[in-house]
mmCIF file of C-alpha atoms in Angstrom:
data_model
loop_
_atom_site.group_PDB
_atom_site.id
_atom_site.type_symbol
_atom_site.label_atom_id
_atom_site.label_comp_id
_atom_site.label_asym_id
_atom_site.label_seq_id
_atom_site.Cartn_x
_atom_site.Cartn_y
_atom_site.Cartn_z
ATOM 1 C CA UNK A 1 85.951 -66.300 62.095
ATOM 2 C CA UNK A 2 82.161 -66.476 62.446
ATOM 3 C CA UNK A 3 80.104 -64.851 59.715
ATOM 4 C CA UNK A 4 78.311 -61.711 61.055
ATOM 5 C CA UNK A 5 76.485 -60.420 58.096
ATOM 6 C CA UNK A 6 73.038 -62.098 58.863
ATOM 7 C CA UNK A 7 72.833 -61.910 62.558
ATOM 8 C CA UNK A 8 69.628 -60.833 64.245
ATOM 9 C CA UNK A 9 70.101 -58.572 66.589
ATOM 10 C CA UNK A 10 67.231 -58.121 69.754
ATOM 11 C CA UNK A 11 65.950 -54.846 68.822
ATOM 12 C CA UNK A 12 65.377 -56.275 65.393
ATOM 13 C CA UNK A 13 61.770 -57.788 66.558
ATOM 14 C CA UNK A 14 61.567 -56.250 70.193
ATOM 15 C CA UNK A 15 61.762 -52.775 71.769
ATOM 16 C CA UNK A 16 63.853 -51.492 74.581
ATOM 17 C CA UNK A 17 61.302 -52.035 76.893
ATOM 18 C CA UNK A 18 60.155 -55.194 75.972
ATOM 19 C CA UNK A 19 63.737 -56.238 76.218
ATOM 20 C CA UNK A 20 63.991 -54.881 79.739
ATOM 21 C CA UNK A 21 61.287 -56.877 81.051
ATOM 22 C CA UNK A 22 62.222 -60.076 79.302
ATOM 23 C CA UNK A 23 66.012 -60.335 80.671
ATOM 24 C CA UNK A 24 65.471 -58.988 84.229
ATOM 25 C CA UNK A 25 67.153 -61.242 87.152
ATOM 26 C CA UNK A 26 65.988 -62.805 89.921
ATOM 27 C CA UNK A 27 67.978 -63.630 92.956
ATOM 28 C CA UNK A 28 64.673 -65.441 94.334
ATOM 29 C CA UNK A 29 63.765 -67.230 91.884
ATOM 30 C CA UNK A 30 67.502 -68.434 90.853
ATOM 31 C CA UNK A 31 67.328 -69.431 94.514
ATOM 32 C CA UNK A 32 63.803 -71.527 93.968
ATOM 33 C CA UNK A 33 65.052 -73.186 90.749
ATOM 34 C CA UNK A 34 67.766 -74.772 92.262
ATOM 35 C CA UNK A 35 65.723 -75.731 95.831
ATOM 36 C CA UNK A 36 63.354 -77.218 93.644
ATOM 37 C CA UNK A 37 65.747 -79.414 91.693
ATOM 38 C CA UNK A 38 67.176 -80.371 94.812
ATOM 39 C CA UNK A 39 63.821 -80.871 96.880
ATOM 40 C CA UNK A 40 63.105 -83.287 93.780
ATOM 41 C CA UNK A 41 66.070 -85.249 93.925
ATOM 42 C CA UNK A 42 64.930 -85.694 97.721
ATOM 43 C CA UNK A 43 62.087 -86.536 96.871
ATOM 44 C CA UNK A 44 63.200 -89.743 94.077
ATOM 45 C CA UNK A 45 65.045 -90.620 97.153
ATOM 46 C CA UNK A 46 62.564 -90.796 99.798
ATOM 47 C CA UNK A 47 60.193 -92.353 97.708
ATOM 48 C CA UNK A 48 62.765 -95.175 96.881
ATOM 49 C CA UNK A 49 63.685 -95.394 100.187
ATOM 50 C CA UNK A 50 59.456 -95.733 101.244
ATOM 51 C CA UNK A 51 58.836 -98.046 98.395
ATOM 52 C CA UNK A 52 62.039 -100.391 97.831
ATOM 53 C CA UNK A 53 60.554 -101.988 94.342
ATOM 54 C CA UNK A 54 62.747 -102.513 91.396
ATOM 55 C CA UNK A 55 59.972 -101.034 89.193
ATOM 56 C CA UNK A 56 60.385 -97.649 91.379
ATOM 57 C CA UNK A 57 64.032 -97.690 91.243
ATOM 58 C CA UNK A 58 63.890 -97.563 87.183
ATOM 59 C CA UNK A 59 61.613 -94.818 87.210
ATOM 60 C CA UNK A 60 63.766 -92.896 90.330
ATOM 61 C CA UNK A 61 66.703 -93.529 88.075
ATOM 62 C CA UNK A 62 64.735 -92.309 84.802
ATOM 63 C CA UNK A 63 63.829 -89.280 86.963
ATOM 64 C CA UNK A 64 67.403 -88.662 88.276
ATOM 65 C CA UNK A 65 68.752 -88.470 84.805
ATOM 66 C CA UNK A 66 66.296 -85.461 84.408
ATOM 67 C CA UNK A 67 67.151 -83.998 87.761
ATOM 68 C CA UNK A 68 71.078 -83.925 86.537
ATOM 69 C CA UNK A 69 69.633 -82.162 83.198
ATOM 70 C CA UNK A 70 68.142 -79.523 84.980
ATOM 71 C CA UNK A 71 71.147 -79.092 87.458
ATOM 72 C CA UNK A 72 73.045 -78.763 83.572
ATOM 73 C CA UNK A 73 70.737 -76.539 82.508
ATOM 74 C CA UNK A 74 71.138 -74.151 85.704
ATOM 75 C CA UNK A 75 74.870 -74.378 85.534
ATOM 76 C CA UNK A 76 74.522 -72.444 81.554
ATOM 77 C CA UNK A 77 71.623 -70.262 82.788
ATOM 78 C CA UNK A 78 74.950 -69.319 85.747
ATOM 79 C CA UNK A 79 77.033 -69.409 83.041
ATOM 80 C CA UNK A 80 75.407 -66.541 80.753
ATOM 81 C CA UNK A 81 74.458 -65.078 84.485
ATOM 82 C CA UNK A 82 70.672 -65.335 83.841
ATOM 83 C CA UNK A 83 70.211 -67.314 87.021
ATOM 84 C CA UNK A 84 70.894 -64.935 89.545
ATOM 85 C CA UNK A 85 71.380 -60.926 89.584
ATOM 86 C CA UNK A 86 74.475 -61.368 91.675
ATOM 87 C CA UNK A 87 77.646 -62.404 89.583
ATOM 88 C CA UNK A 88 78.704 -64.253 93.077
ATOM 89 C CA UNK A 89 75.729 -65.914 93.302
ATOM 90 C CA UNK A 90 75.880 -67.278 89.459
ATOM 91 C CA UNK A 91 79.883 -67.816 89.487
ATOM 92 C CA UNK A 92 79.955 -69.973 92.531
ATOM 93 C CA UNK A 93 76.782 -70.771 94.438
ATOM 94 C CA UNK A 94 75.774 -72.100 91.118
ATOM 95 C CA UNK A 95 78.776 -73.627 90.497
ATOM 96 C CA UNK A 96 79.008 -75.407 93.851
ATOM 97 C CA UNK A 97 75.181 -76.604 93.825
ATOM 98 C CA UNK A 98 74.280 -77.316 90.116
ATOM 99 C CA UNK A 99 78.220 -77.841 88.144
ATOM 100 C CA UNK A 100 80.072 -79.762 90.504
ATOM 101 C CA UNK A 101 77.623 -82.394 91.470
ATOM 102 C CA UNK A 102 77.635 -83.840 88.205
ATOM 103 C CA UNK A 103 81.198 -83.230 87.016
ATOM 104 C CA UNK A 104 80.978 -79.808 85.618
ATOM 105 C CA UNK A 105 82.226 -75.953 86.354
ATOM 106 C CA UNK A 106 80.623 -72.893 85.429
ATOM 107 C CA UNK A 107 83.913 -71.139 85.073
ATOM 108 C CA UNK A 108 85.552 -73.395 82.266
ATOM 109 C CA UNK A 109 81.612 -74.137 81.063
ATOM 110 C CA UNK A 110 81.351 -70.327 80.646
ATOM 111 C CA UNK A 111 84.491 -70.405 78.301
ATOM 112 C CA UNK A 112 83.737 -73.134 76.459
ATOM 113 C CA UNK A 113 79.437 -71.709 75.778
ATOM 114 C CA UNK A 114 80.515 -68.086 74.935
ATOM 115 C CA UNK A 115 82.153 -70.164 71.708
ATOM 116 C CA UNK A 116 79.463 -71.855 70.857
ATOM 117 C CA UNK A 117 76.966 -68.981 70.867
ATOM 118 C CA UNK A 118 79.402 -66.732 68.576
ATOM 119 C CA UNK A 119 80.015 -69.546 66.153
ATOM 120 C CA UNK A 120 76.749 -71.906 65.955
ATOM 121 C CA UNK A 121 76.063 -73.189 63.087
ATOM 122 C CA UNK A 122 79.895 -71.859 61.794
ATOM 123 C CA UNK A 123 83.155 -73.186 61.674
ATOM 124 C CA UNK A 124 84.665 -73.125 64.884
ATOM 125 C CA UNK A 125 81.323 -74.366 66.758
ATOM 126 C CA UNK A 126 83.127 -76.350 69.754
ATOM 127 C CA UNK A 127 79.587 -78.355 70.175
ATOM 128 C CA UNK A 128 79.714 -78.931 66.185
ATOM 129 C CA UNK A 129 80.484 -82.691 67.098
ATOM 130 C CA UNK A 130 77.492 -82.801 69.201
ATOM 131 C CA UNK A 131 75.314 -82.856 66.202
ATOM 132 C CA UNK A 132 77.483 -82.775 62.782
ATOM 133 C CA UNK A 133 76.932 -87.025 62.498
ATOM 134 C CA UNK A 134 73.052 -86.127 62.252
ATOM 135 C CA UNK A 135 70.688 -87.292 60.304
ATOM 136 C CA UNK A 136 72.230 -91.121 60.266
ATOM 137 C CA UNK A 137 69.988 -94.199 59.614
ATOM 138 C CA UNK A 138 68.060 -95.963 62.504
ATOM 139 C CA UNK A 139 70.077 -98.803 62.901
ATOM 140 C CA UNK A 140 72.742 -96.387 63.836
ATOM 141 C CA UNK A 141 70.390 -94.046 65.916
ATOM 142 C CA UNK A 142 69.307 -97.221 68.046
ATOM 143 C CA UNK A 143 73.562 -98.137 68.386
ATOM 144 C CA UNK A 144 73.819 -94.464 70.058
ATOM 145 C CA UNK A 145 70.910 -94.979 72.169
ATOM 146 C CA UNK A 146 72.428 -98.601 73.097
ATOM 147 C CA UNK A 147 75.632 -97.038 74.260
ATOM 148 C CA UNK A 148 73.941 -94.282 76.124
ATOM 149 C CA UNK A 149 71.879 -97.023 78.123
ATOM 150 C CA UNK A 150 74.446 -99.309 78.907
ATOM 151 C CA UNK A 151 76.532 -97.028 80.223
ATOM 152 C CA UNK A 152 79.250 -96.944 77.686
ATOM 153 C CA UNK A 153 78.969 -93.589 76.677
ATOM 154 C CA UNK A 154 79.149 -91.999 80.125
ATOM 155 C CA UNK A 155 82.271 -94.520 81.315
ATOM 156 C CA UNK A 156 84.029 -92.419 78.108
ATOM 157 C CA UNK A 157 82.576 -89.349 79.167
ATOM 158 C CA UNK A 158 83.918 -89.981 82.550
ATOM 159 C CA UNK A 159 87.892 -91.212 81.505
ATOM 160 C CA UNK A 160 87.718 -88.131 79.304
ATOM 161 C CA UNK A 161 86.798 -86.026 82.501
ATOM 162 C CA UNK A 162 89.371 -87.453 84.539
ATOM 163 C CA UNK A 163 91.920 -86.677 81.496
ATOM 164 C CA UNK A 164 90.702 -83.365 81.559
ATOM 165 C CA UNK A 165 90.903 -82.527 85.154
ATOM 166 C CA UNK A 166 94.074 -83.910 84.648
ATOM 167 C CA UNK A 167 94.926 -81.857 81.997
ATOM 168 C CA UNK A 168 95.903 -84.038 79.372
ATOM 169 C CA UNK A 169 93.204 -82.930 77.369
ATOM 170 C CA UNK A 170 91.720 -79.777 76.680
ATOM 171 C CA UNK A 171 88.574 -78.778 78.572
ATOM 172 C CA UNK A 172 85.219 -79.566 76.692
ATOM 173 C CA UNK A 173 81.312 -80.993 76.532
ATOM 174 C CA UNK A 174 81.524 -81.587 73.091
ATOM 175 C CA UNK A 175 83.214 -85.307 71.165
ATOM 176 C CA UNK A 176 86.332 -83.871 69.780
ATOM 177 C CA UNK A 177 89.566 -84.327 71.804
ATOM 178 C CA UNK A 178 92.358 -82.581 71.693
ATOM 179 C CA UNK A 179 95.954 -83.026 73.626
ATOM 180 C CA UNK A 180 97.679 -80.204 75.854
ATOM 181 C CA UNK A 181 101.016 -80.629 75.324
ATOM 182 C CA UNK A 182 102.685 -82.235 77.996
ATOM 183 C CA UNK A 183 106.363 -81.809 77.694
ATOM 184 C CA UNK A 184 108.298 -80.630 80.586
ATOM 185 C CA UNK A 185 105.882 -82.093 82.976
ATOM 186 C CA UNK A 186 106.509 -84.348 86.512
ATOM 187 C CA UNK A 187 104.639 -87.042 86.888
ATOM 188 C CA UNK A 188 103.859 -86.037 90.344
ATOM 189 C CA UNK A 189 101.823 -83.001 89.085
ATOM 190 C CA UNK A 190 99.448 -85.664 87.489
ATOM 191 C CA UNK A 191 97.913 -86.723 90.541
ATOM 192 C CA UNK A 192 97.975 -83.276 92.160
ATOM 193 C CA UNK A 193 96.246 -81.720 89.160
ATOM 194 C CA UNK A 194 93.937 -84.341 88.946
ATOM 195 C CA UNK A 195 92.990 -84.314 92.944
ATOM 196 C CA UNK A 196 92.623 -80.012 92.805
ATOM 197 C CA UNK A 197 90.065 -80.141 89.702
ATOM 198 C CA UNK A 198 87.825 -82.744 90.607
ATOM 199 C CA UNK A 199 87.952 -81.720 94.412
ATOM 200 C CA UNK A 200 84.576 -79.913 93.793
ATOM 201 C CA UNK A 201 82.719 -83.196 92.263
ATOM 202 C CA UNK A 202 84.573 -85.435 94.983
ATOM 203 C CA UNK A 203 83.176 -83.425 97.939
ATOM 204 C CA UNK A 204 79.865 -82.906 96.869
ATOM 205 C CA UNK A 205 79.151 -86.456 95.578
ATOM 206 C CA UNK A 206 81.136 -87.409 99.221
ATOM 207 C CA UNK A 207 78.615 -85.000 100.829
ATOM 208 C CA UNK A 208 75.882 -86.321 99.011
ATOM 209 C CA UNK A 209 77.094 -90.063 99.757
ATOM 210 C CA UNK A 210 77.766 -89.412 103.222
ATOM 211 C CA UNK A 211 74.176 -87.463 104.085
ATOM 212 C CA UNK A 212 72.198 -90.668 102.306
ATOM 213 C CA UNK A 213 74.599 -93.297 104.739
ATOM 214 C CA UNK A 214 73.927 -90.731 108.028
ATOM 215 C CA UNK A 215 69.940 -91.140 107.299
ATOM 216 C CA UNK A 216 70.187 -94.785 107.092
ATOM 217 C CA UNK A 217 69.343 -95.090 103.448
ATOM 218 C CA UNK A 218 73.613 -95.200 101.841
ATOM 219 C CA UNK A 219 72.498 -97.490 98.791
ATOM 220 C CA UNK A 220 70.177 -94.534 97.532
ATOM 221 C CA UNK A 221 73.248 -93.426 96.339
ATOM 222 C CA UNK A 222 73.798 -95.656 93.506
ATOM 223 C CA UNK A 223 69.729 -93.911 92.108
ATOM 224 C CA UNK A 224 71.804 -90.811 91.315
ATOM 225 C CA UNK A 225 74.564 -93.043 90.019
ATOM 226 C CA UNK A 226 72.802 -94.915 88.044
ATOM 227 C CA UNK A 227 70.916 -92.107 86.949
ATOM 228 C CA UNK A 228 73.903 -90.360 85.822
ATOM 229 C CA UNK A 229 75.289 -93.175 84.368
ATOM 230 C CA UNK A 230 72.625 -94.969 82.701
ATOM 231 C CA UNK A 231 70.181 -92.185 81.954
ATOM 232 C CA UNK A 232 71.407 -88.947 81.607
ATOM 233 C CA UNK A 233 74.053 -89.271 78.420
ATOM 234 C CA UNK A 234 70.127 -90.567 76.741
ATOM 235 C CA UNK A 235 68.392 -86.904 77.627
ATOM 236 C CA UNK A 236 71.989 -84.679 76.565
ATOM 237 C CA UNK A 237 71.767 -86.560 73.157
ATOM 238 C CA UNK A 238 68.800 -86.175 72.249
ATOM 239 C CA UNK A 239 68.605 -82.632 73.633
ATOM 240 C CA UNK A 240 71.626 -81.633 72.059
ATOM 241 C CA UNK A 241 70.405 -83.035 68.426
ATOM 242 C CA UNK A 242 66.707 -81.299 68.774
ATOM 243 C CA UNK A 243 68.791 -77.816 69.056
ATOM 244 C CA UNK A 244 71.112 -77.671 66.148
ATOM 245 C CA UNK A 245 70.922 -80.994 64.278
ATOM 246 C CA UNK A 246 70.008 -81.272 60.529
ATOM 247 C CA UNK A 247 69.340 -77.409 60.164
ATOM 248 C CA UNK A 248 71.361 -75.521 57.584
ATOM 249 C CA UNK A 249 75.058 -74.015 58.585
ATOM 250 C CA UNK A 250 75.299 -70.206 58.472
ATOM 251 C CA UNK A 251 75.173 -67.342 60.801
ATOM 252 C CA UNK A 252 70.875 -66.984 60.759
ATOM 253 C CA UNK A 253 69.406 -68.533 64.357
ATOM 254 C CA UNK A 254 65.960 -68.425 62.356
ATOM 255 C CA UNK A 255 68.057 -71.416 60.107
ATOM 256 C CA UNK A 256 70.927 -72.906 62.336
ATOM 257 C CA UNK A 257 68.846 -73.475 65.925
ATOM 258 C CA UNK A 258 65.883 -75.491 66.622
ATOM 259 C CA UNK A 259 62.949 -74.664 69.336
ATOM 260 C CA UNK A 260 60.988 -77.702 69.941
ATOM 261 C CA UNK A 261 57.312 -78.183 71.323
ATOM 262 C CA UNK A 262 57.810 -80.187 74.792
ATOM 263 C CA UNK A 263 54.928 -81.947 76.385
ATOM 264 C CA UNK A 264 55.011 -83.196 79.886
ATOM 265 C CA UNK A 265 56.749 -86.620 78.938
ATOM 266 C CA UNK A 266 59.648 -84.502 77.196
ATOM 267 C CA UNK A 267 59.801 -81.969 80.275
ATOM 268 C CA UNK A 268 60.005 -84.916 82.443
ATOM 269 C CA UNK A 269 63.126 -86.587 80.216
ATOM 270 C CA UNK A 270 64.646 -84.229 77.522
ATOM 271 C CA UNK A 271 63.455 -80.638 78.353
ATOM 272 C CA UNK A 272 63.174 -79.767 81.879
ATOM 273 C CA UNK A 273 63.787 -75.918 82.780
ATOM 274 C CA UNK A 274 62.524 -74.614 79.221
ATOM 275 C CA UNK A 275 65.493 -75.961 77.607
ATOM 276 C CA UNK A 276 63.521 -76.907 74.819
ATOM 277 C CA UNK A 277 63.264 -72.651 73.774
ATOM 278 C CA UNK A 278 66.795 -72.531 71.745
ATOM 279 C CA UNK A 279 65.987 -70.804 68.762
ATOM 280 C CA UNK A 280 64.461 -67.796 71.269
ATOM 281 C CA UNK A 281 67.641 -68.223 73.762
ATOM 282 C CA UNK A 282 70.374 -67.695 70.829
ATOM 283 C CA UNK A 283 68.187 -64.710 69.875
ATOM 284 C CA UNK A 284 68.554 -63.366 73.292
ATOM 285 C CA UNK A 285 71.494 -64.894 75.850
ATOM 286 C CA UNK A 286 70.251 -62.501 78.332
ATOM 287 C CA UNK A 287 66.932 -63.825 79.154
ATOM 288 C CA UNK A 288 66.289 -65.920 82.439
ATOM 289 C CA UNK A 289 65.276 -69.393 81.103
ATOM 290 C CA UNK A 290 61.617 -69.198 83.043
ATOM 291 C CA UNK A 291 60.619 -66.068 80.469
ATOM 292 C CA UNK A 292 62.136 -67.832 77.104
ATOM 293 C CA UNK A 293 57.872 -68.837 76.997
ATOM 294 C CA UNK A 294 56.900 -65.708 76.983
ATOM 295 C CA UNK A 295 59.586 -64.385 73.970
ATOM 296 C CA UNK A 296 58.582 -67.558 72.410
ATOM 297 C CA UNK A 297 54.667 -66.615 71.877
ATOM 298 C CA UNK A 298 56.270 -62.870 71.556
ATOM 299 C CA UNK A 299 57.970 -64.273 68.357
ATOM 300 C CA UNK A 300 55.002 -66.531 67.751
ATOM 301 C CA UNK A 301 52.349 -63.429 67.856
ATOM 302 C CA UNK A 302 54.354 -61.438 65.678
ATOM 303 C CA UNK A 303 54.897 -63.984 62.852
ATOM 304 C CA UNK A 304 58.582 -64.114 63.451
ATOM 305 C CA UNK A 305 58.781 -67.940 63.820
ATOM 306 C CA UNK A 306 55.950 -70.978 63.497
ATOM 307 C CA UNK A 307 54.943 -73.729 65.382
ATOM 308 C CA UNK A 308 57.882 -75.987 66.469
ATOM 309 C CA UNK A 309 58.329 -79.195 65.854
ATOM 310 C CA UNK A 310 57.570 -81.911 68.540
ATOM 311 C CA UNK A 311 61.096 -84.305 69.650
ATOM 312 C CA UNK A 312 58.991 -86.983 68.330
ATOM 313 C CA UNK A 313 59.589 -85.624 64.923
ATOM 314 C CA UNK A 314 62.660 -84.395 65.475
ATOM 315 C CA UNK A 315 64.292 -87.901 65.843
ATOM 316 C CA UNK A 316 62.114 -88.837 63.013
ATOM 317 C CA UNK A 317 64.196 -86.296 60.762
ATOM 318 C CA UNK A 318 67.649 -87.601 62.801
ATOM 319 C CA UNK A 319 66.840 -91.058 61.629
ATOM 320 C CA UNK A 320 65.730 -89.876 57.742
ATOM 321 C CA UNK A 321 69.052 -91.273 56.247
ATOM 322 C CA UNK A 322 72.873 -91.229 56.461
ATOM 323 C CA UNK A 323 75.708 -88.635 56.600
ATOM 324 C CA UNK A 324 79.429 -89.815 55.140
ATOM 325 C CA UNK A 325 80.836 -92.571 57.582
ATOM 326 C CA UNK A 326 83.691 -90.327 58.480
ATOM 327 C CA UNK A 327 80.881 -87.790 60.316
ATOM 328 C CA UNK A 328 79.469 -90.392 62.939
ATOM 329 C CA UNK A 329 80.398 -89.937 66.140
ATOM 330 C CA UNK A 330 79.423 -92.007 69.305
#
């Protein structure tokens, strides 16, 4: 069970009312964050399709990878229902326009988050594997990294999403696998399982497939592929590893989660949507991502946390040295 003793609790450093304004919903604006992702993604796409170079297809595809973060990002800001005031709004427009597209679902997402936010930096952390093998050496760093380019790391992250959808493996975003038991099972219901969980990513990667083909432009396709593929496992790494990595285990957010300083080269790659405020979103769940900067220089103003570190220097401290062998994951 996770140690409650040294928990913060919100009206620890902030009063009622500053709490009120800080996690109030937006149906609007959860509408405009996930136009604008979208109108972005158009965007990559039209400008590939106006300006067929190989040099703009690596950026697009750099770009894309970012795009899919922010759709991620959306999906847990539906999943703590922070994006929208409507629950039907963040349980399936959400779902339908940010999760599915790239392989996700707010539902079993939710599930899976609502762990990690009562155990991080505990025992029982399901996203402990995300950032237990940290800090490693840099020869090891750069092997991750190689992976995540190549796209080795997302064809595993993709055979362990059809085995989940499956369900031969227990639902997760994290490293660690674990078997369902199987016994008693046809192996008709294999296929049929498979086919009724993945509909969602099918259809909306068909939809998206078919609208590019309709326009004229069906290879643009393969930008958000690639970017997927290629580009996004890099920015969920080293996102992932900036938020809990190398920080001390225990119940205390002010010890166990990381906020880190994001310039506009890290917003464009590793921290789009403010996801770069985790320390100030484990304080408070409840607050829309768009006013985490404002509790940040809250915090800030009243002394309760310092000036974060920059990603730059977080890898630095990722690549300081070497954890036991047995503690590296991929």
């Amino acid at each position: 069970m996770p140690d409650t003793a040294e928990r913060l609790r919100p009206t620890d450093w902030l009063s009622r009312s500053e709490m009120a304004a800080l996690t109030r919903r937006s149906d609007r604006r959860g509408a405009w964050a996930i136009a604008s992702v979208w109108l972005s993604i158009a965007g990559l796409l039209v400008l590939c399709a106006q300006f067929p170079h190989p040099l703009m297809w690596l950026v697009a595809i750099v770009l894309m990878g970012n795009r899919q973060l922010a759709l991620a990002i959306l999906e847990h800001e539906a999943a703590h229902r922070t994006l929208f005031r409507s629950t039907w709004l963040n349980d399936h427009v959400a779902d339908w326009l940010c999760a599915r597209p790239i392989w996700q679902h707010v539902g079993r997402y939710r599930a899976h988050h609502n762990r990690h936010h009562r155990c991080a930096g505990q025992a029982g952390d399901p996203d402990e594997s995300l950032y237990r093998s940290y800090p490693t050496t840099p020869a090891r760093f750069a092997r991750k990294l190689l992976r995540d380019v190549s796209g080795y790391t997302m064809l595993k992250v993709m055979l362990g999403l059809l085995l989940m959808d499956a369900e031969v493996l227990k639902w997760t975003v994290a490293n660690d696998v674990e078997r369902l038991p199987q016994h008693g099972r046809r192996w008709w219901s294999y296929p049929l399982v498979l086919l009724r969980n993945c509909s969602g990513m099918l259809f909306t990667n068909g939809l998206l497939a078919a609208t590019l083909t309709v326009l004229g432009h069906g290879g643009l396709y393969g930008i958000w592929l690639a970017g997927y593929v290629f580009a996004f496992p890099v920015f969920v790494r080293i996102r992932a590893l900036a938020e809990h990595a190398m920080l001390p285990a225990g119940a205390d957010i002010r010890t166990n989660t990381r906020t880190t300083r994001a310039g506009w080269f890290a917003r464009c790659t590793v921290a789009p949507m403010h996801v770069n405020y985790h320390l100030e979103h484990h304080f408070m769940a409840s607050v829309p991502y768009y006013r985490l900067p404002a509790l940040h220089q809250t915090l800030r103003e009243r002394g309760h946390v310092g000036e974060p570190q920059g990603y730059l220097a977080v890898i630095a401290l990722a690549c300081r040295g070497a954890r036991h062998p047995q503690a590296e994951q991929p």
